[in-house]
Short mmCIF file of C-alpha atoms in Angstrom, two decimals:
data_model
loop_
_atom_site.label_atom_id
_atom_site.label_comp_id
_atom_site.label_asym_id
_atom_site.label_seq_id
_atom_site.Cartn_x
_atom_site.Cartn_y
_atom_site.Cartn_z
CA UNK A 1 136.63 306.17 92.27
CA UNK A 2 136.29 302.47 91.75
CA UNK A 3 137.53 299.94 94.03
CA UNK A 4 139.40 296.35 92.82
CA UNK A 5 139.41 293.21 94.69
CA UNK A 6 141.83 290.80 93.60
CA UNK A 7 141.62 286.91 94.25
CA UNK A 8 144.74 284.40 93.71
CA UNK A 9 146.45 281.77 95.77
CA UNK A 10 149.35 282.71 94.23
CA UNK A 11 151.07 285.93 95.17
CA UNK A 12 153.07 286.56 92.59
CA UNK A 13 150.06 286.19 89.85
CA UNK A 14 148.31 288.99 92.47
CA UNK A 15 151.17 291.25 92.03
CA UNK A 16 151.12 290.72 88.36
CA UNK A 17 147.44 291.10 87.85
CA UNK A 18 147.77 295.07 89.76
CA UNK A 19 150.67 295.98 87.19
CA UNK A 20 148.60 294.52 84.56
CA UNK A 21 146.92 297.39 83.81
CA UNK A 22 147.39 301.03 84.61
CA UNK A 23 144.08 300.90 87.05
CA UNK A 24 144.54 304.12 88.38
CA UNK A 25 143.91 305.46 84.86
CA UNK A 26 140.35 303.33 84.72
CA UNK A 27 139.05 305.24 87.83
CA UNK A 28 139.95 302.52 90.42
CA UNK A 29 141.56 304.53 93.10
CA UNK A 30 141.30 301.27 95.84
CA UNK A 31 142.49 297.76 95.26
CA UNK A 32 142.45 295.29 97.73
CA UNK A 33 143.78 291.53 97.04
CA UNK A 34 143.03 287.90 98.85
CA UNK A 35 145.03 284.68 99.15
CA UNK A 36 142.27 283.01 100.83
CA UNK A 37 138.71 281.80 99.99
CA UNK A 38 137.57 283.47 104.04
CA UNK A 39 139.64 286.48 103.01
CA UNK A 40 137.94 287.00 99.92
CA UNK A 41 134.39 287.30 101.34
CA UNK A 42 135.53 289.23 103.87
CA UNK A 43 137.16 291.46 101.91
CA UNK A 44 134.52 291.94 99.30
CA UNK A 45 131.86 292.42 102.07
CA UNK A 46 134.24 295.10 103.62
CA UNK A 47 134.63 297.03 100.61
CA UNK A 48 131.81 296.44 98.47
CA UNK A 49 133.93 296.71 95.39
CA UNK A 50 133.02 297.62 92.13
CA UNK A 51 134.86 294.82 90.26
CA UNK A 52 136.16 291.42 91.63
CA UNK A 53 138.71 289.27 89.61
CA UNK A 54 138.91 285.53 91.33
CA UNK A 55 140.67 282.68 90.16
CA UNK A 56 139.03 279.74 89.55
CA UNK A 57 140.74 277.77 91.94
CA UNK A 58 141.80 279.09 95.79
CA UNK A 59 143.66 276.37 97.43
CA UNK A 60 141.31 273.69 97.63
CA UNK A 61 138.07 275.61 96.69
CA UNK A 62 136.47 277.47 94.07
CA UNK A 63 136.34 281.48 93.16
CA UNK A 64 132.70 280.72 91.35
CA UNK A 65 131.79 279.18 94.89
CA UNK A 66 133.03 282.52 96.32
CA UNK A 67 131.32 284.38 93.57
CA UNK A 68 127.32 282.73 94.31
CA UNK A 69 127.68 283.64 98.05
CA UNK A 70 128.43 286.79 97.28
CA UNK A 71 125.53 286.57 95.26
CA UNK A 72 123.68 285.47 97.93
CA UNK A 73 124.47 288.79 99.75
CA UNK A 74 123.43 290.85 97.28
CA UNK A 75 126.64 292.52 96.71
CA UNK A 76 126.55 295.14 93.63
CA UNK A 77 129.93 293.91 92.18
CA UNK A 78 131.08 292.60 88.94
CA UNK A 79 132.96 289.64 88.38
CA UNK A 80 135.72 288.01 86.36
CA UNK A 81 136.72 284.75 86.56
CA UNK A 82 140.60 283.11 85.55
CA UNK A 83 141.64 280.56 85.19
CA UNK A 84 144.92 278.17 84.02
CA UNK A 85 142.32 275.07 82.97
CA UNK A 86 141.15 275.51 79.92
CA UNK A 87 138.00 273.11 80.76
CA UNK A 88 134.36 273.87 79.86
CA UNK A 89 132.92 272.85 82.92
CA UNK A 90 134.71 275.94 85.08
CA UNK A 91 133.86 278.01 81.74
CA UNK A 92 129.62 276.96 82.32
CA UNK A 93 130.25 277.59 86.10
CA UNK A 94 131.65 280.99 85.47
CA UNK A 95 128.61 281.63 82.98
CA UNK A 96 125.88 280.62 85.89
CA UNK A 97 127.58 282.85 88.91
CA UNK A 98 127.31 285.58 86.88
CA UNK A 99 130.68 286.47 86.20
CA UNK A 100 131.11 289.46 83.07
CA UNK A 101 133.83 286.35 81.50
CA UNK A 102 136.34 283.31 81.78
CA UNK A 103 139.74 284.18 81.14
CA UNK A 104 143.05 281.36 80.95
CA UNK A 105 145.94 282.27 82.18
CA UNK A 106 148.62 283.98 81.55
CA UNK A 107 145.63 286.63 81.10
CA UNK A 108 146.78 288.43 78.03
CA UNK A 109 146.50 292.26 78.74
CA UNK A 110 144.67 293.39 75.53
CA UNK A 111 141.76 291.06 76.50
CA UNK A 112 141.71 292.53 80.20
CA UNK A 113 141.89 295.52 78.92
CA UNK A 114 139.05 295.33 76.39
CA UNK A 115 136.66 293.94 79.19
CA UNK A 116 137.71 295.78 82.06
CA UNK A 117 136.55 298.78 79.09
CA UNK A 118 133.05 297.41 78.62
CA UNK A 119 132.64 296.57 82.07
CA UNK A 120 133.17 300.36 82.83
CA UNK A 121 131.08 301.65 80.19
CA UNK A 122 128.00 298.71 80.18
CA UNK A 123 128.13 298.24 84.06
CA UNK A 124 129.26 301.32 85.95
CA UNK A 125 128.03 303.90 83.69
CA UNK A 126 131.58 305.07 83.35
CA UNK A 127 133.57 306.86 80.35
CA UNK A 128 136.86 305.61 78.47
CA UNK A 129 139.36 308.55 77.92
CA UNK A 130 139.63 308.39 73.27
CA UNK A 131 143.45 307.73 73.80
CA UNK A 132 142.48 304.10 75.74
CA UNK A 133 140.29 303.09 72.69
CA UNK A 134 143.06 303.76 70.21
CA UNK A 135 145.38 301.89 71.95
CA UNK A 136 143.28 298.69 71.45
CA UNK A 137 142.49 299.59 68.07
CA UNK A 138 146.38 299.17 67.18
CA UNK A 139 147.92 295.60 66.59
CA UNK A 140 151.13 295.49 69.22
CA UNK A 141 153.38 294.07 66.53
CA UNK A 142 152.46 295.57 63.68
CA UNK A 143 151.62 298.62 64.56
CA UNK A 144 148.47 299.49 61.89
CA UNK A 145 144.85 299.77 62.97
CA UNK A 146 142.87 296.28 62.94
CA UNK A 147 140.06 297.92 60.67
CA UNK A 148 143.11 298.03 57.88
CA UNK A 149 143.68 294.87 57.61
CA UNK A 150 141.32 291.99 55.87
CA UNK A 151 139.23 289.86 57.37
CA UNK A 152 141.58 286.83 56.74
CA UNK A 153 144.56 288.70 58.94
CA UNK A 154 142.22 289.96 61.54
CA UNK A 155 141.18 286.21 62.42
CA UNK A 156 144.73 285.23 61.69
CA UNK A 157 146.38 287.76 64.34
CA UNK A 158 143.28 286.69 66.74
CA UNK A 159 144.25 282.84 66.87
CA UNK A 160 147.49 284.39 67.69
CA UNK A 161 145.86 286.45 70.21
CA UNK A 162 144.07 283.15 72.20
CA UNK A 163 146.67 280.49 71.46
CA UNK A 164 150.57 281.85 71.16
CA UNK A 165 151.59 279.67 74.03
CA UNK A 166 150.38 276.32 72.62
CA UNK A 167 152.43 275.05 69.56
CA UNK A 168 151.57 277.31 67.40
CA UNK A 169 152.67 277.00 62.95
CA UNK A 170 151.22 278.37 59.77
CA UNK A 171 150.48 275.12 58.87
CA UNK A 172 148.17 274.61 61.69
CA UNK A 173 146.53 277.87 60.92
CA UNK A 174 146.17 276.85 57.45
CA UNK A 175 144.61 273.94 58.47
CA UNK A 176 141.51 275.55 60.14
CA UNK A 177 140.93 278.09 57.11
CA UNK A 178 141.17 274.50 54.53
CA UNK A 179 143.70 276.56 52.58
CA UNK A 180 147.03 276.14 51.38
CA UNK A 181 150.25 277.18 53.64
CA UNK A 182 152.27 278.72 51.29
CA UNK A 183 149.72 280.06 49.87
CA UNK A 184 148.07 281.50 53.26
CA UNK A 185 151.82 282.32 54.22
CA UNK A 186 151.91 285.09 51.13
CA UNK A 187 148.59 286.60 51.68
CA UNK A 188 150.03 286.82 55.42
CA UNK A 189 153.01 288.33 54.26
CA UNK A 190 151.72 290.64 51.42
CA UNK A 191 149.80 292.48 53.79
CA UNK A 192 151.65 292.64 57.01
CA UNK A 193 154.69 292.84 55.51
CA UNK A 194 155.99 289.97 57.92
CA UNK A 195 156.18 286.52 58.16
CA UNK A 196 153.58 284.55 60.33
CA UNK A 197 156.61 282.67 62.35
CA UNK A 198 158.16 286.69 62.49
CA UNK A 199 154.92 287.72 63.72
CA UNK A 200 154.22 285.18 66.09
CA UNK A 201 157.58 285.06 67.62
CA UNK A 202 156.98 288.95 67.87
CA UNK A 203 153.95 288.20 69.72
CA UNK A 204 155.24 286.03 72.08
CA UNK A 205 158.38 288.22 72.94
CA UNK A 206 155.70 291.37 73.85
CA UNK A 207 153.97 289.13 76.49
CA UNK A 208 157.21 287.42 77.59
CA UNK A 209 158.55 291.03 78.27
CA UNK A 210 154.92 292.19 80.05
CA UNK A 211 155.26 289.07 82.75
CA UNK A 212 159.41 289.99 82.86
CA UNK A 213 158.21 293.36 83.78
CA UNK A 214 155.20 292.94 86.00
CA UNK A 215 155.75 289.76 87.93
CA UNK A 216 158.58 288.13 89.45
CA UNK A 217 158.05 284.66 87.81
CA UNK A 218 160.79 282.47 87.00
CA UNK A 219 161.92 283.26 82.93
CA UNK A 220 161.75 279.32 82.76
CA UNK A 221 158.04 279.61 83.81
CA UNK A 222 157.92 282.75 81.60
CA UNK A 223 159.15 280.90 78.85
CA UNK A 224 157.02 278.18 79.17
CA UNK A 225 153.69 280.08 79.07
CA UNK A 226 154.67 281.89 75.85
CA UNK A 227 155.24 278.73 74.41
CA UNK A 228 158.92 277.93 73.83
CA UNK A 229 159.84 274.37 75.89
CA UNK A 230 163.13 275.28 75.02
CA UNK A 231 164.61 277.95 77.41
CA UNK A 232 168.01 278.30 74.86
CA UNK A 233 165.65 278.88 72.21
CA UNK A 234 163.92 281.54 74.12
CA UNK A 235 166.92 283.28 75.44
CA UNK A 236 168.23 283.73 71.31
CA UNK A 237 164.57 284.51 70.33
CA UNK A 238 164.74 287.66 72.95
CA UNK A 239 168.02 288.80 72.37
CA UNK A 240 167.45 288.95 69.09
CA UNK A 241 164.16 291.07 69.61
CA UNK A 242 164.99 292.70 72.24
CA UNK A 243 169.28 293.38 71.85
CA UNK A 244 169.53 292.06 75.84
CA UNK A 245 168.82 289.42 77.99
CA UNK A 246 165.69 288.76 80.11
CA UNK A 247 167.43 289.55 83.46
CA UNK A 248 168.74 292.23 81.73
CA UNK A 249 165.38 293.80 81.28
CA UNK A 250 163.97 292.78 84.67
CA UNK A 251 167.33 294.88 86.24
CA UNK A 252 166.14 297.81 84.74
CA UNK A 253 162.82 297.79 86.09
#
């Protein structure tokens, strides 16, 4: 069994990040979590553990600090670095520690989940069980295998992917591909059968109800990172999606 060390000032993000994923069902049967920059390398030298998430920033010091001296110590684990500055400079620092990648928060699950995947198979000689791998062959929202869809969508659905909480609009997206809007909107539509402000909003409703149901955040805060300023605007977005309210869903949890 694998064993999980978890790093985050912020408890509620460390309470998220271990109902994340279903870890049990990747073979790690111990996980063990740290507020502290001490605690952390104490922890890690305690239980040697096989993979190490740390956020960039622990109070007033740094997880790719944490990361070198364990390093230093020759400990056997992998790391992963998050982070919610999207800067290049903690991106290069996570790169020369070593870590497996840089992820921004709010960490969006299917990316997790693909690397926590490789690290398993590339790293610790591990095995995926078939049904994992389908599961990130499917697109949330629409439901249809990613090889089924053109090139064009595939990128489309991945800008998506990296940037639904920024303000997001087909004519943006448009913009990067030098193509029309309209024009990008019905090849969009033609072969996902939706809208790209249907699909987006989609999106951003699966992750709002993922940090509903596995942290205790604020739905203000919630709202915010899945990019809708507007918390009205977000409350008729989910009920529409979802046929309930946000604390309606957390209730039932």
């Amino acid at each position: 069994m694998y064993k999980l060390l978890i790093v985050d000032d912020e408890p509620q993000i460390l309470e998220g990040m271990k109902r994340t994923l279903d870890w049990e069902k990747y073979g790690f049967g111990r996980i063990e979590t740290s507020e502290t920059y001490e605690g952390a390398i104490s922890k890690a030298v305690e239980i040697l553990p096989d993979l190490a998430i740390f956020d960039v920033c622990i109070g007033k010091q740094r997880g790719y600090d944490a990361i070198h001296k364990l390093n230093e110590l020759r400990l056997p684990s992998k790391y992963i670095i998050m982070s919610g500055y999207g800067e290049f400079q903690y991106a290069l620092e996570a790169i020369r520690c070593g870590a497996k990648d840089y992820l921004l928060k709010p960490v969006d699950r299917s990316k997790l989940q693909q690397l926590v995947e490789k690290i398993i198979v590339e790293d610790l000689n591990g095995k995926l069980a078939d049904a994992d791998r389908s599961d990130l062959d499917m697109d949330p929202v629409l439901g249809v295998r990613y090889d089924s869809l053109s090139k064009l969508t595939n990128r489309i659905l991945l800008i998506v992917k990296a940037e639904y909480a920024q303000n997001l609009s087909l004519k943006s997206v448009a913009e990067r591909f030098r193509m029309n809007g309209t024009y990008l909107g019905q090849l969009f539509l033609k072969e996902t059968k939706k809208k790209f402000s249907e699909y987006l909003m989609a999106y951003r409703m699966l992750r709002a109800q993922e940090r509903i149901q596995s942290t205790d955040e604020k739905i203000i805060s919630i709202a915010l990172s899945v990019g809708y300023p507007n918390l009205n605007y977000f409350y008729s977005h989910f009920h529409a999606y979802f046929g309930k309210s946000p604390s309606d869903l957390r209730r039932k949890e």
